[in-house]
Coordinates of C-alpha atoms (C1' of nucleotides) in Angstrom, one line a residue:
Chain A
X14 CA 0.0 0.0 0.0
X15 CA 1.1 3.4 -1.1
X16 CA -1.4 6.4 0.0
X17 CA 1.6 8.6 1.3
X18 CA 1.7 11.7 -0.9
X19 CA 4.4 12.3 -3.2
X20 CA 5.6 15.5 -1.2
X21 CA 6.2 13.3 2.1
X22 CA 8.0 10.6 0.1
X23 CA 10.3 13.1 -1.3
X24 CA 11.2 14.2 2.2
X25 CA 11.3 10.6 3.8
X26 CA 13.3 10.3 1.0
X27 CA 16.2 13.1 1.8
X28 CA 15.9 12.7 5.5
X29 CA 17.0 8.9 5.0
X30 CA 20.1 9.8 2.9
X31 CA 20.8 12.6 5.5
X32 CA 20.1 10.4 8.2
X33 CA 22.6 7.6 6.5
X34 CA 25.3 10.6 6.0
X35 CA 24.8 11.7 9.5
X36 CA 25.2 8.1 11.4
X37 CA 28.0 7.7 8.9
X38 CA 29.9 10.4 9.8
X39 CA 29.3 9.7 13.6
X40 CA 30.9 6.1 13.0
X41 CA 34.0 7.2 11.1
X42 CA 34.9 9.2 13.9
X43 CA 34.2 6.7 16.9
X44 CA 35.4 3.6 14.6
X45 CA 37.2 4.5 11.6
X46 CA 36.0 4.3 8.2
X47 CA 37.8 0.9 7.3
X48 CA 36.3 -0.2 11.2
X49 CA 32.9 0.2 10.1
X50 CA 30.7 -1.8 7.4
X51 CA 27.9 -1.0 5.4
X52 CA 26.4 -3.4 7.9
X53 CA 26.7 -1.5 10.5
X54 CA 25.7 2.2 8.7
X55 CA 22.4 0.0 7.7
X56 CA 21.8 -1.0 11.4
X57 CA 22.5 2.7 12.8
X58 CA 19.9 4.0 9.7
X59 CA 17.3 1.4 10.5
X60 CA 17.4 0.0 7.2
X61 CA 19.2 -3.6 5.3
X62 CA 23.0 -3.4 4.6
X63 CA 21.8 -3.1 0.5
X64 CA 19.6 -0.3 0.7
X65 CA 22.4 1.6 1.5
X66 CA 23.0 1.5 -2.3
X67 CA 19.9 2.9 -3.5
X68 CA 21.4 6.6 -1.4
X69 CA 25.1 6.3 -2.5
X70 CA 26.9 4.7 -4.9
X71 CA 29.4 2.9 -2.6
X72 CA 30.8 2.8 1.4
X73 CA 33.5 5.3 -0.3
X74 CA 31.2 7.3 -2.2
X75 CA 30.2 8.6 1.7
X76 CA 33.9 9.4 2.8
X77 CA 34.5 11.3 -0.6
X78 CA 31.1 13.3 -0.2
X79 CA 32.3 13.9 3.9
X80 CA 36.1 14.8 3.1
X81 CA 35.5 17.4 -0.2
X82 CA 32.2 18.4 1.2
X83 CA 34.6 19.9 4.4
X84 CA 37.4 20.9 1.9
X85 CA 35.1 23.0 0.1
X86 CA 34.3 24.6 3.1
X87 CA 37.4 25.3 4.7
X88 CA 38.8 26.7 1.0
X89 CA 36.0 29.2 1.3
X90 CA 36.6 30.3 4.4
X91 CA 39.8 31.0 3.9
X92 CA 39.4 32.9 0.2
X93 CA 36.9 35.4 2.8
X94 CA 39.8 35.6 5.4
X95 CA 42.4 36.7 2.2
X96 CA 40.5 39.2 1.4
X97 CA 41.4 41.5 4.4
X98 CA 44.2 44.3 3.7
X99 CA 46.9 42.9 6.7
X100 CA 48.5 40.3 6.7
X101 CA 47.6 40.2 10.5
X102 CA 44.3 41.0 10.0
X103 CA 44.0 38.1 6.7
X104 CA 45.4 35.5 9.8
X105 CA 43.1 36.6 12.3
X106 CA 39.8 36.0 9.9
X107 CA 41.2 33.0 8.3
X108 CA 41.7 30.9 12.1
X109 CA 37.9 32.4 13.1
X110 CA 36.6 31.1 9.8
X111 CA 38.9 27.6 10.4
X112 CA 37.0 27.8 13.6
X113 CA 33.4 28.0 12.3
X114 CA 33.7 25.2 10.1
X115 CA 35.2 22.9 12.6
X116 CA 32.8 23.7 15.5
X117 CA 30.1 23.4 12.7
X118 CA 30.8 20.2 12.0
X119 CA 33.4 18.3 14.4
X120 CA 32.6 14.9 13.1
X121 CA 33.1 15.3 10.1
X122 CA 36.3 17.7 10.2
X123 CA 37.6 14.8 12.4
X124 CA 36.8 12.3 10.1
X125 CA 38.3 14.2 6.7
X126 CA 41.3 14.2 9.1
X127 CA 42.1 10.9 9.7
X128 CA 40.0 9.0 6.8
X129 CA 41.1 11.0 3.8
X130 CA 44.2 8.7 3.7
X131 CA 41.6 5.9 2.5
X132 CA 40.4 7.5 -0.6
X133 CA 41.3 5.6 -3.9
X134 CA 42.7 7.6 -6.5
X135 CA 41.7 9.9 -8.3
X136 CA 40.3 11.2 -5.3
X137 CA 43.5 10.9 -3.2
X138 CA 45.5 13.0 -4.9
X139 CA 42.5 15.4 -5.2
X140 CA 42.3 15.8 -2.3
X141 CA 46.1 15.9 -1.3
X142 CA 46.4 18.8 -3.7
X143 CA 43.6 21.0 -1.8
X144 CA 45.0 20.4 1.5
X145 CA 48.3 21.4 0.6
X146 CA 46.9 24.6 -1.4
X147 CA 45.0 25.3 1.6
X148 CA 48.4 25.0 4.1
X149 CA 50.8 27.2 1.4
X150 CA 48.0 29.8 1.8
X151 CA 48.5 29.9 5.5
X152 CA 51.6 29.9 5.4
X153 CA 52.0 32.4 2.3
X154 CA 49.8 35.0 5.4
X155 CA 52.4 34.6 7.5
X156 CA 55.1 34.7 5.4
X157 CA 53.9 38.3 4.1
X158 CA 53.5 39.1 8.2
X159 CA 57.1 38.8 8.8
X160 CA 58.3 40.7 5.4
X161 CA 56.0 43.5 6.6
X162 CA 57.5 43.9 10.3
X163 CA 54.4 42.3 11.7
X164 CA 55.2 38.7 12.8
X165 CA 58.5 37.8 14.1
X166 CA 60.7 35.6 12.2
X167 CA 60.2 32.2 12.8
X168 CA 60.1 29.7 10.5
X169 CA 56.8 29.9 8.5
X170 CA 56.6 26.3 7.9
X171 CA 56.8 25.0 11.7
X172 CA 55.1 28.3 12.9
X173 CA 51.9 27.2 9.6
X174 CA 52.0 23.8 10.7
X175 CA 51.6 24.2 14.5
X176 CA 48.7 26.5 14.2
X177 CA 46.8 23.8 11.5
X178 CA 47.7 21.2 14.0
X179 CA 45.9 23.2 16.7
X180 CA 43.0 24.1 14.9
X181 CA 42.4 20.5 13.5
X182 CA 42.8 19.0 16.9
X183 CA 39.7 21.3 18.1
X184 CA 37.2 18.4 16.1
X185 CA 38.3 16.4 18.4
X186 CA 37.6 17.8 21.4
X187 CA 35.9 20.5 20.8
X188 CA 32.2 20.3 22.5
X189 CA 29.1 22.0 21.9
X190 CA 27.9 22.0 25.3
X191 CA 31.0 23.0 26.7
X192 CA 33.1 25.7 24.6
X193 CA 31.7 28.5 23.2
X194 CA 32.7 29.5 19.5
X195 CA 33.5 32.8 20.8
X196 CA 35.5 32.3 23.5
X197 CA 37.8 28.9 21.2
X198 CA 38.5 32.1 19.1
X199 CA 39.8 34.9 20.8
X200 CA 41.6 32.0 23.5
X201 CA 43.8 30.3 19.9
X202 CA 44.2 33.7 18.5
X203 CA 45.6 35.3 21.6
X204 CA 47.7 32.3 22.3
X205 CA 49.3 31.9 19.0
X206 CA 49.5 35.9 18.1
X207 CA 50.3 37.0 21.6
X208 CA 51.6 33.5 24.0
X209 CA 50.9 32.2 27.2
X210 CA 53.6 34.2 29.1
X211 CA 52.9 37.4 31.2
X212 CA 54.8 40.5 30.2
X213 CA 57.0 42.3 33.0
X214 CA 56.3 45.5 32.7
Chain B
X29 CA 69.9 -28.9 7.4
X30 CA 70.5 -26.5 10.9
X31 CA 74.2 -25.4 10.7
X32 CA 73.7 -22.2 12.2
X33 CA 74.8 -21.5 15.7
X34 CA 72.9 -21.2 18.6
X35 CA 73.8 -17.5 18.7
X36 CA 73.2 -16.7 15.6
X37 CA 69.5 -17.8 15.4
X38 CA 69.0 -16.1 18.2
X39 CA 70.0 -12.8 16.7
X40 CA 67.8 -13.9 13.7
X41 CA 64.8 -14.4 16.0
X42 CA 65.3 -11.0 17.4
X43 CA 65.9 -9.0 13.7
X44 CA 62.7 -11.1 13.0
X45 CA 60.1 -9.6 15.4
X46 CA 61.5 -6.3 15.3
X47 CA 61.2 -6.5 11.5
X48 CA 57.9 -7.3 11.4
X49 CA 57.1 -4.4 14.7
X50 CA 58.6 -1.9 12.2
X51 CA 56.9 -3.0 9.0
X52 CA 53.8 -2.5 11.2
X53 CA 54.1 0.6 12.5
X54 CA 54.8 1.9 8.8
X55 CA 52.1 0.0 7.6
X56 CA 49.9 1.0 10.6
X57 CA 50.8 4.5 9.8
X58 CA 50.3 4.7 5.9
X59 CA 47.3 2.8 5.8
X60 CA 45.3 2.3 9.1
X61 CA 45.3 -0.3 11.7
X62 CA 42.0 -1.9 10.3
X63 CA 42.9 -1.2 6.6
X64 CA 46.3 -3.7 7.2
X65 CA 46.1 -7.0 7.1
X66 CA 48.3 -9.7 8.7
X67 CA 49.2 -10.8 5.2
X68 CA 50.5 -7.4 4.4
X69 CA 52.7 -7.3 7.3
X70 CA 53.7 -11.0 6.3
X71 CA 54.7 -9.8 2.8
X72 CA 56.7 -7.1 3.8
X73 CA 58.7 -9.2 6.1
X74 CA 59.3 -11.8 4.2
X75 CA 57.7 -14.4 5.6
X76 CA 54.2 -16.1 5.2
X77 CA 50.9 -15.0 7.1
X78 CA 50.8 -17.5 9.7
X79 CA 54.7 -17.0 11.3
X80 CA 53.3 -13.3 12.2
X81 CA 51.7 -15.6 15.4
X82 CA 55.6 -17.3 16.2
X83 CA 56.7 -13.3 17.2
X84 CA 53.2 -11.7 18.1
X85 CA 49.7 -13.2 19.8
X86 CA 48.4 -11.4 17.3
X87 CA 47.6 -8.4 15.4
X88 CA 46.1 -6.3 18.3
X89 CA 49.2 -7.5 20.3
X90 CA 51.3 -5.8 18.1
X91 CA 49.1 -2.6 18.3
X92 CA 49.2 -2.8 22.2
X93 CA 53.1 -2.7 22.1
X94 CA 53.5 0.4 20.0
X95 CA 50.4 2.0 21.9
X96 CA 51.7 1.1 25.4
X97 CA 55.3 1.8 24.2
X98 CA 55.0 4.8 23.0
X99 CA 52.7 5.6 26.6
X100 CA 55.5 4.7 28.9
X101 CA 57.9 7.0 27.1
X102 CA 55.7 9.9 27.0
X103 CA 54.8 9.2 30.7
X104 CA 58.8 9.1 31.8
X105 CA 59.8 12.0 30.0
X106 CA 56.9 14.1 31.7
X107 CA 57.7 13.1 35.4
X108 CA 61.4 14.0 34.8
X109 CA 60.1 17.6 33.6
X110 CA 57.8 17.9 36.5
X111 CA 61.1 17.7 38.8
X112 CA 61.6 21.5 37.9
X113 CA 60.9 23.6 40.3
X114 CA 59.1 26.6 38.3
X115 CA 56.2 25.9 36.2
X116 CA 57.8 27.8 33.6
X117 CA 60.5 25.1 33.7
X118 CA 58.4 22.3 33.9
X119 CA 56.4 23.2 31.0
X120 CA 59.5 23.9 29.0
X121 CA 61.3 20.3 29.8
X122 CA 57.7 18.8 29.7
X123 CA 57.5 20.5 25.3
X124 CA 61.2 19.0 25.4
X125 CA 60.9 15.8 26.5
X126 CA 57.3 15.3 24.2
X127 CA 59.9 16.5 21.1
X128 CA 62.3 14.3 21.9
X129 CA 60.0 11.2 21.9
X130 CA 57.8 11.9 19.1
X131 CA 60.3 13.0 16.7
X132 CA 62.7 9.5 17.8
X133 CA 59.7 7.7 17.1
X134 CA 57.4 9.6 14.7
X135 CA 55.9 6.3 12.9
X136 CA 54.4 5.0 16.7
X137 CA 53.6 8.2 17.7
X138 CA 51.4 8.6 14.9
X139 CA 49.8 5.3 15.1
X140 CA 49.2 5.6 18.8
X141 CA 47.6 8.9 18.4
X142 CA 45.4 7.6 15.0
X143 CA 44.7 4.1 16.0
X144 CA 44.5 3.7 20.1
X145 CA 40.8 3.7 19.5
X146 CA 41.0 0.1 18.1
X147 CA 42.3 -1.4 21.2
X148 CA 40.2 -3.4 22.6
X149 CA 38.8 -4.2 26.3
X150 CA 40.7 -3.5 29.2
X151 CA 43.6 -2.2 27.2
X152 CA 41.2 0.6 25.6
X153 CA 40.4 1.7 28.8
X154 CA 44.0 1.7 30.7
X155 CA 45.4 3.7 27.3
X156 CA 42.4 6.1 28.0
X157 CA 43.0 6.3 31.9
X158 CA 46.9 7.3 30.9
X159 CA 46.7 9.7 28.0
X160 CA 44.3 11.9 30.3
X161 CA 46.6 11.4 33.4
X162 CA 49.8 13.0 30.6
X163 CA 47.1 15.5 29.8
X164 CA 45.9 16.3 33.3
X165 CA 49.5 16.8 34.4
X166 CA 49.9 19.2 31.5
X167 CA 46.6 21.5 32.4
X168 CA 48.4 21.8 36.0
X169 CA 51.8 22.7 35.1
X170 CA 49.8 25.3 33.4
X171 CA 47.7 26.3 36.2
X172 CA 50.0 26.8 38.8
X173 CA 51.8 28.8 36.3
X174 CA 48.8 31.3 36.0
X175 CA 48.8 31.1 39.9
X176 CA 52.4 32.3 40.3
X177 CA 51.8 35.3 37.9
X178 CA 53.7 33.6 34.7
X179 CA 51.3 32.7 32.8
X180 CA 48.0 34.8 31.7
X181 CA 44.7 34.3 32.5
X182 CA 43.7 32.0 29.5
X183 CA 41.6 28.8 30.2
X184 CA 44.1 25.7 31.2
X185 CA 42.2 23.2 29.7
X186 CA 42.0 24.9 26.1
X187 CA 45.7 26.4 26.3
X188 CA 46.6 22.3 27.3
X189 CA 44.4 20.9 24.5
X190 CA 45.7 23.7 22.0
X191 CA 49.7 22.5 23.0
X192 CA 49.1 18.9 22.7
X193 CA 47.7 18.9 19.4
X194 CA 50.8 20.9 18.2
X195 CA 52.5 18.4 19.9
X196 CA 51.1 15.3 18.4
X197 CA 50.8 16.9 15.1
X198 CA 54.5 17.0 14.9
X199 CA 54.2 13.0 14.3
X200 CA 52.7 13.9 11.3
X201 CA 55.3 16.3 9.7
X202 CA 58.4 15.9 11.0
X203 CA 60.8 15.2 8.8
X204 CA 64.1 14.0 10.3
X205 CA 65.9 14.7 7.2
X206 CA 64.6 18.2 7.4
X207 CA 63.9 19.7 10.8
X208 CA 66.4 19.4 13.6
X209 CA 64.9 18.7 16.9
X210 CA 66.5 21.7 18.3
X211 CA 65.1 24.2 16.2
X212 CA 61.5 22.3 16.8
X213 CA 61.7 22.9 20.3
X214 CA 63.3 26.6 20.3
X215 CA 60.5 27.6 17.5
X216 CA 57.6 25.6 19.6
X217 CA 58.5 26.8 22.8
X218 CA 59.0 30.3 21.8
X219 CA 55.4 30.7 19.8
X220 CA 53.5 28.9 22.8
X221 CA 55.3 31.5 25.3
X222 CA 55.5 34.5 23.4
X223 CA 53.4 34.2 20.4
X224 CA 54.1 35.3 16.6
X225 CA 53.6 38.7 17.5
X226 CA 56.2 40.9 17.2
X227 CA 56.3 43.4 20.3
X228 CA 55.9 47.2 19.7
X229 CA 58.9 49.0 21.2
Chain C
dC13 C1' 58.7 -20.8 9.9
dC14 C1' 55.8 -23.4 6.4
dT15 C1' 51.4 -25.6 4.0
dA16 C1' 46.8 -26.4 4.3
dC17 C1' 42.8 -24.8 5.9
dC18 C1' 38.5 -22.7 8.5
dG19 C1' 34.5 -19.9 9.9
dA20 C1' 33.2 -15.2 9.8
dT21 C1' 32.6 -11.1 7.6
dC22 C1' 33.5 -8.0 4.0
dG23 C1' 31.6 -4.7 0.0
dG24 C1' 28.5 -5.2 -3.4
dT25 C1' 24.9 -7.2 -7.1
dA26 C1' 20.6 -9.4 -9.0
dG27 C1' 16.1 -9.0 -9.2
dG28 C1' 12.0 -7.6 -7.6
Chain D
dC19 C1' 13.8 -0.6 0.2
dC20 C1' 13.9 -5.9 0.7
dT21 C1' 15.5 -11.1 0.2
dA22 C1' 18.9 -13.9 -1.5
dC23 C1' 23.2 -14.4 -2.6
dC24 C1' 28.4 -14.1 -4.3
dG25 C1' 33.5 -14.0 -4.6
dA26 C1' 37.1 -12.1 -1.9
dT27 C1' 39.4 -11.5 2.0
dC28 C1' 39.8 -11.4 6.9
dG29 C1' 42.3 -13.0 11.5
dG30 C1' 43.7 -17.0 13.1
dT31 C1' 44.6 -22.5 14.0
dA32 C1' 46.4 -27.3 13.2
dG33 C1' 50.1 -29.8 12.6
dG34 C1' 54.5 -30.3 11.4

DNA sequence: CCTACCGATCGGTAGG
DNA sequence: CCTACCGATCGGTAGG
């Protein structure tokens, strides 16, 4: 018997795919993407292991969708945050948009962190390429900071890859019920631009 | 025919099993935990699937050694560091001593970090247990630095969680052919103290 | 350390 | 979205 109408069907419809991507993304983070079957993404859904395959074309189809659905979003954050005139002032907007996206979604930036090493190509090297565009932009922010007198001169690569390191490490601890978005950003920016160490005055 | 002394297989034995732990750990790290099988391990050895179970229990066992290796070292380094008196000292040796073990081990350091969650029951709970003792002992290094007047008023727990994860993220890219540990910990420690900022004078 | 082998589970397909 | 099913591969054991 059918006598739902075709406009609730539809929306069963997307809700079940969204409800697939979102238990999905939950057990890639607690598991591991290899960790979990399609078996258990069924069971979490409420549906049979096939059905799975009526919403995406494969177990990796999901990981792809989760890892460059994230990329996306960090890239446009960051082209926002480039946009500002200093280079101090380009840094400042590109960790608080850094910051949205990954309090946004902590799963998933927590799963495009340690899962995008088990996408098949071409969609490894895809991705490889956007992360490491993503870093040389970071790093090209501070790089302009120290030539302009703002930044001190450490090395741009270490001082890049220690702030990315920090910012990535908030999916994994970062909690909704416990930090507030406001208060992660000004705490990273004023540790990283200004340190943890009084000044004697 | 057995024409080898006794001595000699011994020495074998031993180049054996720490052949296949460091095939693992590479393996481990490249690929996942979950995503390597006991057949890969095997083939990079040299030596078939089943002789894995002559050197290991298993292939958790082997996971349990790197994870509970690496723990131990982490955990000795830290008490030495907390034998400074200042907790500006302590925190420094505490950033030095984490250096020095993740970048003489990088491969394990990265697999403990990426793939503790597959340990299973009571091990997964006693790897828990210490990584938040090393972190608790970090957030009150930090604390009784803000108490003495060192360190500024920013929340512990977020200035701990934003230092580890520079610290573990150094498993990721340190290059030993590239970075010297010395300038790792000089750069580290001076951004986390004094932050990228350069002082107006 | 090897050959031979096992039950369980994997991702995925056929057909409705 | 389901039932029925498949070939491949998994971690691990028996026995030498």
């Amino acid at each position: 018997m059918d006598t739902e109408p075709a406009v609730d069907k539809m929306k069963n419809s997307f809700s079940r795919k969204d409800e697939i991507f979102k238990q999905a993304t939950m057990l890639f983070k607690k598991r591991g993407y290899t960790a979990t079957s399609v078996r258990d993404l069924a069971q979490e859904s409420g549906i049979e292991a096939p059905s799975i395959y009526s919403h995406f074309k494969s177990k990796e189809d999901i990981l792809q969708q989760i890892c460059f659905g994230m990329a996306k979003a960090f890239m446009t954050g960051l082209s926002k945050a480039e946009k500002k005139k200093s280079p101090d002032d380009k840094l400042k907007a590109a960790i608080k948009a850094h910051i949205k996206v990954v309090t946004g979604n902590s799963d998933a930036s927590a799963v495009m962190w340690n899962e995008w090493k088990n996408l098949t190509e071409p969609y490894f090297d895809d991705f490889k390429t956007m992360i490491l565009d993503y870093e040389t932009r970071f790093r090209k922010i501070i790089k302009k900071g120290i030539k302009a007198g703002i930044f001190k001169r450490n090395n741009p690569a270490m001082a890049t890859k220690l702030l990315l390191s920090s910012l990535n490490g908030l999916a994994f601890w970062y909690d909704p019920g416990k930090h507030q978005a406001k208060d992660l950003n000004s705490t990273i920016t004023n540790i990283f631009f200004k340190g943890i160490v009084k000044r004697k005055n």
